[in-house]
PDB file of C-alpha atoms in Angstrom:
ATOM      1  CA  UNK Q   1      -0.009  -0.100  -0.059  1.00 42.00           C
ATOM      2  CA  UNK Q   2       1.522   3.391  -1.031  1.00 45.00           C
ATOM      3  CA  UNK Q   3       1.769   6.923   0.773  1.00 45.00           C
ATOM      4  CA  UNK Q   4      -2.407   8.005   0.227  1.00 46.00           C
ATOM      5  CA  UNK Q   5      -2.377  10.399  -2.463  1.00 47.00           C
ATOM      6  CA  UNK Q   6       1.212  11.453  -1.986  1.00 69.00           C
ATOM      7  CA  UNK Q   7       0.749  11.991   2.313  1.00 87.00           C
ATOM      8  CA  UNK Q   8       4.401  10.960   3.032  1.00 92.00           C
ATOM      9  CA  UNK Q   9       2.714  10.988   6.896  1.00 93.00           C
ATOM     10  CA  UNK Q  10       1.283   7.363   6.095  1.00 95.00           C
ATOM     11  CA  UNK Q  11       2.892   5.503   4.500  1.00 94.00           C
ATOM     12  CA  UNK Q  12       1.295   2.592   4.638  1.00 94.00           C
ATOM     13  CA  UNK Q  13      -2.022   3.940   4.583  1.00 94.00           C
ATOM     14  CA  UNK Q  14      -4.477   5.270   7.324  1.00 95.00           C
ATOM     15  CA  UNK Q  15      -4.524   2.711  10.888  1.00 96.00           C
ATOM     16  CA  UNK Q  16      -8.912   1.799   9.936  1.00 95.00           C
ATOM     17  CA  UNK Q  17     -10.135   1.873  13.219  1.00 92.00           C
ATOM     18  CA  UNK Q  18     -13.679   0.527  11.824  1.00 93.00           C
ATOM     19  CA  UNK Q  19     -11.940  -2.953   9.997  1.00 93.00           C
ATOM     20  CA  UNK Q  20     -12.653  -5.935  12.780  1.00 92.00           C
ATOM     21  CA  UNK Q  21     -10.267  -7.773  14.238  1.00 96.00           C
ATOM     22  CA  UNK Q  22     -10.819 -11.737  14.187  1.00 96.00           C
ATOM     23  CA  UNK Q  23      -9.456 -14.230  15.744  1.00 97.00           C
ATOM     24  CA  UNK Q  24      -8.292 -16.144  12.947  1.00 97.00           C
ATOM     25  CA  UNK Q  25      -6.325 -13.370  12.122  1.00 97.00           C
ATOM     26  CA  UNK Q  26      -4.394 -12.839  15.439  1.00 98.00           C
ATOM     27  CA  UNK Q  27      -1.652 -14.713  14.588  1.00 98.00           C
ATOM     28  CA  UNK Q  28      -0.018 -13.649  11.346  1.00 98.00           C
ATOM     29  CA  UNK Q  29      -0.719 -10.111  13.666  1.00 98.00           C
ATOM     30  CA  UNK Q  30       1.281 -11.099  15.773  1.00 98.00           C
ATOM     31  CA  UNK Q  31       3.325 -12.758  13.519  1.00 98.00           C
ATOM     32  CA  UNK Q  32       4.242  -9.448  12.081  1.00 97.00           C
ATOM     33  CA  UNK Q  33       4.408  -7.412  15.474  1.00 98.00           C
ATOM     34  CA  UNK Q  34       7.082 -10.169  15.954  1.00 98.00           C
ATOM     35  CA  UNK Q  35       8.890  -9.210  12.885  1.00 98.00           C
ATOM     36  CA  UNK Q  36       8.387  -5.146  13.610  1.00 97.00           C
ATOM     37  CA  UNK Q  37      12.018  -4.513  15.266  1.00 98.00           C
ATOM     38  CA  UNK Q  38      14.509  -6.943  12.358  1.00 98.00           C
ATOM     39  CA  UNK Q  39      12.212  -4.665  10.253  1.00 98.00           C
ATOM     40  CA  UNK Q  40      13.008  -1.125  11.649  1.00 98.00           C
ATOM     41  CA  UNK Q  41      16.892  -2.025  12.400  1.00 98.00           C
ATOM     42  CA  UNK Q  42      17.152  -2.773   8.115  1.00 98.00           C
ATOM     43  CA  UNK Q  43      15.363  -0.142   8.242  1.00 98.00           C
ATOM     44  CA  UNK Q  44      18.372   1.985   9.600  1.00 98.00           C
ATOM     45  CA  UNK Q  45      20.963   0.039   8.814  1.00 98.00           C
ATOM     46  CA  UNK Q  46      24.114   1.639   7.597  1.00 97.00           C
ATOM     47  CA  UNK Q  47      22.732   5.196   8.026  1.00 98.00           C
ATOM     48  CA  UNK Q  48      24.852   8.360   9.298  1.00 97.00           C
ATOM     49  CA  UNK Q  49      24.208  11.238  12.278  1.00 97.00           C
ATOM     50  CA  UNK Q  50      23.033  13.233   9.140  1.00 97.00           C
ATOM     51  CA  UNK Q  51      21.095  10.946   7.966  1.00 98.00           C
ATOM     52  CA  UNK Q  52      19.471   9.434  11.514  1.00 98.00           C
ATOM     53  CA  UNK Q  53      18.921  13.779  12.043  1.00 97.00           C
ATOM     54  CA  UNK Q  54      16.931  14.024   8.419  1.00 98.00           C
ATOM     55  CA  UNK Q  55      13.189  14.770   8.995  1.00 97.00           C
ATOM     56  CA  UNK Q  56      11.030  11.609   7.361  1.00 96.00           C
ATOM     57  CA  UNK Q  57       9.362  14.535   5.911  1.00 95.00           C
ATOM     58  CA  UNK Q  58       8.905  18.550   6.388  1.00 93.00           C
ATOM     59  CA  UNK Q  59       7.407  19.194   9.224  1.00 93.00           C
ATOM     60  CA  UNK Q  60       8.100  15.690  10.412  1.00 94.00           C
ATOM     61  CA  UNK Q  61      10.638  14.045  13.919  1.00 97.00           C
ATOM     62  CA  UNK Q  62      13.968  12.479  12.337  1.00 98.00           C
ATOM     63  CA  UNK Q  63      14.694   9.296  12.040  1.00 98.00           C
ATOM     64  CA  UNK Q  64      16.193   9.393  15.113  1.00 98.00           C
ATOM     65  CA  UNK Q  65      13.060   9.984  16.954  1.00 98.00           C
ATOM     66  CA  UNK Q  66      11.384   7.614  15.036  1.00 98.00           C
ATOM     67  CA  UNK Q  67      12.456   4.428  15.989  1.00 98.00           C
ATOM     68  CA  UNK Q  68      13.322   5.764  18.720  1.00 98.00           C
ATOM     69  CA  UNK Q  69       9.430   6.461  19.516  1.00 98.00           C
ATOM     70  CA  UNK Q  70       8.406   2.489  18.675  1.00 98.00           C
ATOM     71  CA  UNK Q  71       9.866   1.092  21.527  1.00 98.00           C
ATOM     72  CA  UNK Q  72       8.153   4.074  23.769  1.00 98.00           C
ATOM     73  CA  UNK Q  73       4.774   3.321  22.125  1.00 98.00           C
ATOM     74  CA  UNK Q  74       5.256  -0.295  22.179  1.00 98.00           C
ATOM     75  CA  UNK Q  75       5.993  -0.389  25.732  1.00 98.00           C
ATOM     76  CA  UNK Q  76       3.131   1.636  26.661  1.00 98.00           C
ATOM     77  CA  UNK Q  77       0.877  -0.581  24.520  1.00 98.00           C
ATOM     78  CA  UNK Q  78       3.088  -3.871  26.445  1.00 98.00           C
ATOM     79  CA  UNK Q  79       1.634  -2.338  29.785  1.00 98.00           C
ATOM     80  CA  UNK Q  80      -1.588  -1.621  28.690  1.00 98.00           C
ATOM     81  CA  UNK Q  81      -1.940  -4.704  27.632  1.00 98.00           C
ATOM     82  CA  UNK Q  82      -1.296  -6.776  30.949  1.00 98.00           C
ATOM     83  CA  UNK Q  83      -3.582  -3.784  32.776  1.00 98.00           C
ATOM     84  CA  UNK Q  84      -6.117  -4.969  30.185  1.00 98.00           C
ATOM     85  CA  UNK Q  85      -5.285  -8.193  31.550  1.00 98.00           C
ATOM     86  CA  UNK Q  86      -5.442  -8.437  35.370  1.00 98.00           C
ATOM     87  CA  UNK Q  87      -8.004  -5.984  35.822  1.00 98.00           C
ATOM     88  CA  UNK Q  88     -11.564  -4.364  34.510  1.00 98.00           C
ATOM     89  CA  UNK Q  89     -11.358  -2.121  32.027  1.00 98.00           C
ATOM     90  CA  UNK Q  90      -9.157  -0.339  33.805  1.00 98.00           C
ATOM     91  CA  UNK Q  91      -8.867   4.148  32.554  1.00 98.00           C
ATOM     92  CA  UNK Q  92      -4.846   4.464  30.951  1.00 97.00           C
ATOM     93  CA  UNK Q  93      -2.753   6.925  30.646  1.00 95.00           C
ATOM     94  CA  UNK Q  94      -2.200   8.536  27.210  1.00 94.00           C
ATOM     95  CA  UNK Q  95       1.130  10.471  26.771  1.00 95.00           C
ATOM     96  CA  UNK Q  96       2.358  13.615  24.710  1.00 96.00           C
ATOM     97  CA  UNK Q  97       4.567  11.580  22.332  1.00 96.00           C
ATOM     98  CA  UNK Q  98       5.627  14.371  20.612  1.00 95.00           C
ATOM     99  CA  UNK Q  99       6.889  15.764  23.756  1.00 97.00           C
ATOM    100  CA  UNK Q 100       8.645  12.598  24.509  1.00 97.00           C
ATOM    101  CA  UNK Q 101      10.535  12.987  20.744  1.00 97.00           C
ATOM    102  CA  UNK Q 102      12.027  15.783  22.123  1.00 96.00           C
ATOM    103  CA  UNK Q 103      13.791  14.662  25.610  1.00 97.00           C
ATOM    104  CA  UNK Q 104      17.298  13.976  25.631  1.00 97.00           C
ATOM    105  CA  UNK Q 105      17.360  10.612  26.210  1.00 96.00           C
ATOM    106  CA  UNK Q 106      15.633  10.594  22.752  1.00 96.00           C
ATOM    107  CA  UNK Q 107      18.956  12.933  21.685  1.00 94.00           C
ATOM    108  CA  UNK Q 108      21.456  11.578  23.138  1.00 96.00           C
ATOM    109  CA  UNK Q 109      20.795   8.037  22.765  1.00 96.00           C
ATOM    110  CA  UNK Q 110      22.231   6.194  20.086  1.00 97.00           C
ATOM    111  CA  UNK Q 111      19.400   4.113  17.779  1.00 98.00           C
ATOM    112  CA  UNK Q 112      20.388   0.875  18.696  1.00 98.00           C
ATOM    113  CA  UNK Q 113      20.173   1.061  22.261  1.00 98.00           C
ATOM    114  CA  UNK Q 114      16.601   1.624  20.680  1.00 98.00           C
ATOM    115  CA  UNK Q 115      16.616  -1.732  18.362  1.00 98.00           C
ATOM    116  CA  UNK Q 116      17.469  -3.614  21.142  1.00 98.00           C
ATOM    117  CA  UNK Q 117      15.082  -2.243  23.390  1.00 98.00           C
ATOM    118  CA  UNK Q 118      12.677  -3.172  21.123  1.00 98.00           C
ATOM    119  CA  UNK Q 119      14.024  -6.588  20.360  1.00 98.00           C
ATOM    120  CA  UNK Q 120      13.483  -7.570  23.427  1.00 98.00           C
ATOM    121  CA  UNK Q 121      10.374  -5.866  24.593  1.00 98.00           C
ATOM    122  CA  UNK Q 122       8.466  -7.093  21.806  1.00 97.00           C
ATOM    123  CA  UNK Q 123       9.802 -10.444  22.888  1.00 98.00           C
ATOM    124  CA  UNK Q 124       7.874 -10.756  26.049  1.00 98.00           C
ATOM    125  CA  UNK Q 125       4.723  -8.402  24.179  1.00 98.00           C
ATOM    126  CA  UNK Q 126       5.121 -11.315  21.784  1.00 98.00           C
ATOM    127  CA  UNK Q 127       4.699 -14.245  24.078  1.00 98.00           C
ATOM    128  CA  UNK Q 128       2.788 -12.721  26.113  1.00 98.00           C
ATOM    129  CA  UNK Q 129       0.038 -12.474  23.204  1.00 98.00           C
ATOM    130  CA  UNK Q 130       0.778 -15.478  21.881  1.00 98.00           C
ATOM    131  CA  UNK Q 131      -0.233 -17.511  25.769  1.00 98.00           C
ATOM    132  CA  UNK Q 132      -3.535 -14.912  25.350  1.00 98.00           C
ATOM    133  CA  UNK Q 133      -7.186 -16.829  24.349  1.00 98.00           C
ATOM    134  CA  UNK Q 134      -9.738 -15.809  22.471  1.00 98.00           C
ATOM    135  CA  UNK Q 135     -11.465 -14.277  25.444  1.00 98.00           C
ATOM    136  CA  UNK Q 136      -8.092 -12.000  26.210  1.00 98.00           C
ATOM    137  CA  UNK Q 137      -8.136 -10.217  22.962  1.00 98.00           C
ATOM    138  CA  UNK Q 138     -11.617  -9.355  24.245  1.00 98.00           C
ATOM    139  CA  UNK Q 139     -10.236  -7.832  27.259  1.00 98.00           C
ATOM    140  CA  UNK Q 140     -10.206  -3.866  27.527  1.00 98.00           C
ATOM    141  CA  UNK Q 141      -8.820  -0.309  28.634  1.00 98.00           C
ATOM    142  CA  UNK Q 142     -10.453   2.820  28.758  1.00 98.00           C
ATOM    143  CA  UNK Q 143      -8.640   5.246  26.679  1.00 97.00           C
ATOM    144  CA  UNK Q 144      -9.432   9.094  27.456  1.00 96.00           C
ATOM    145  CA  UNK Q 145     -10.165  10.607  24.129  1.00 94.00           C
ATOM    146  CA  UNK Q 146     -11.192   6.443  22.346  1.00 95.00           C
ATOM    147  CA  UNK Q 147     -13.090   4.935  24.984  1.00 96.00           C
ATOM    148  CA  UNK Q 148     -13.175   2.006  25.800  1.00 97.00           C
ATOM    149  CA  UNK Q 149     -10.626  -0.223  23.406  1.00 98.00           C
ATOM    150  CA  UNK Q 150     -10.626  -4.151  23.311  1.00 98.00           C
ATOM    151  CA  UNK Q 151      -6.960  -5.611  22.322  1.00 98.00           C
ATOM    152  CA  UNK Q 152      -7.829  -7.279  19.782  1.00 98.00           C
ATOM    153  CA  UNK Q 153      -7.611  -3.413  18.018  1.00 98.00           C
ATOM    154  CA  UNK Q 154      -4.668  -3.083  19.877  1.00 98.00           C
ATOM    155  CA  UNK Q 155      -3.100  -5.800  18.582  1.00 98.00           C
ATOM    156  CA  UNK Q 156      -4.526  -5.223  14.976  1.00 98.00           C
ATOM    157  CA  UNK Q 157      -2.929  -0.706  15.430  1.00 98.00           C
ATOM    158  CA  UNK Q 158       0.444  -1.918  16.360  1.00 98.00           C
ATOM    159  CA  UNK Q 159       0.358  -4.227  13.831  1.00 98.00           C
ATOM    160  CA  UNK Q 160       0.194  -1.255  11.625  1.00 98.00           C
ATOM    161  CA  UNK Q 161       2.486   0.791  14.634  1.00 97.00           C
ATOM    162  CA  UNK Q 162       5.719  -1.065  13.477  1.00 97.00           C
ATOM    163  CA  UNK Q 163       4.852  -0.867   9.445  1.00 97.00           C
ATOM    164  CA  UNK Q 164       3.993   2.436   9.482  1.00 97.00           C
ATOM    165  CA  UNK Q 165       7.571   3.638  10.869  1.00 98.00           C
ATOM    166  CA  UNK Q 166       9.788   1.528   8.673  1.00 98.00           C
ATOM    167  CA  UNK Q 167       7.642   3.239   5.998  1.00 97.00           C
ATOM    168  CA  UNK Q 168       8.563   6.739   6.719  1.00 97.00           C
ATOM    169  CA  UNK Q 169      12.916   5.343   7.200  1.00 98.00           C
ATOM    170  CA  UNK Q 170      11.748   3.402   4.059  1.00 97.00           C
ATOM    171  CA  UNK Q 171      10.080   5.865   2.292  1.00 96.00           C
ATOM    172  CA  UNK Q 172      13.000   8.758   2.748  1.00 97.00           C
ATOM    173  CA  UNK Q 173      15.211   6.135   1.360  1.00 97.00           C
ATOM    174  CA  UNK Q 174      14.100   6.194  -1.261  1.00 96.00           C
ATOM    175  CA  UNK Q 175      13.333   9.608  -1.697  1.00 95.00           C
ATOM    176  CA  UNK Q 176      17.005  10.275  -0.955  1.00 96.00           C
ATOM    177  CA  UNK Q 177      19.150   7.952  -2.772  1.00 96.00           C
ATOM    178  CA  UNK Q 178      20.216   6.173   0.087  1.00 97.00           C
TER     179      UNK Q 178
END
């Protein structure tokens, strides 16, 4: 899938919140999540600091910010899964991802650190998800803006999320001839 009418913000299209994420899709979605760290590592392989500090689009995050954002976001999702699996529709706290992307750990940490973090985080999360029942995926958390969100929908969102950000990097590399 290509960026919507050249919209560089959505290189794999927007996430479809209305799609039905059914149990017959869980294994494939989990497998894509499991593969996300390798795809992100491959996308940034060989980039130098100047390339890592290049925004993927005008007004967008740099490649470095994207790389650090993915494990930040996936950590939040992993914790939300655990909350929803152990509590009855817990209220979760959103976070200011754009502000997180400006913090010193994003600016000053090598991307390798976040690539390793993503690998180990995804390993834990994938083990958790592969052990979940259909009833577990029906469990929910309460999002202040989105309302009640089932874990099956979060599974679909994060399968998309990894592809989405890898797409930012690979599309930039293609446009720049890197």
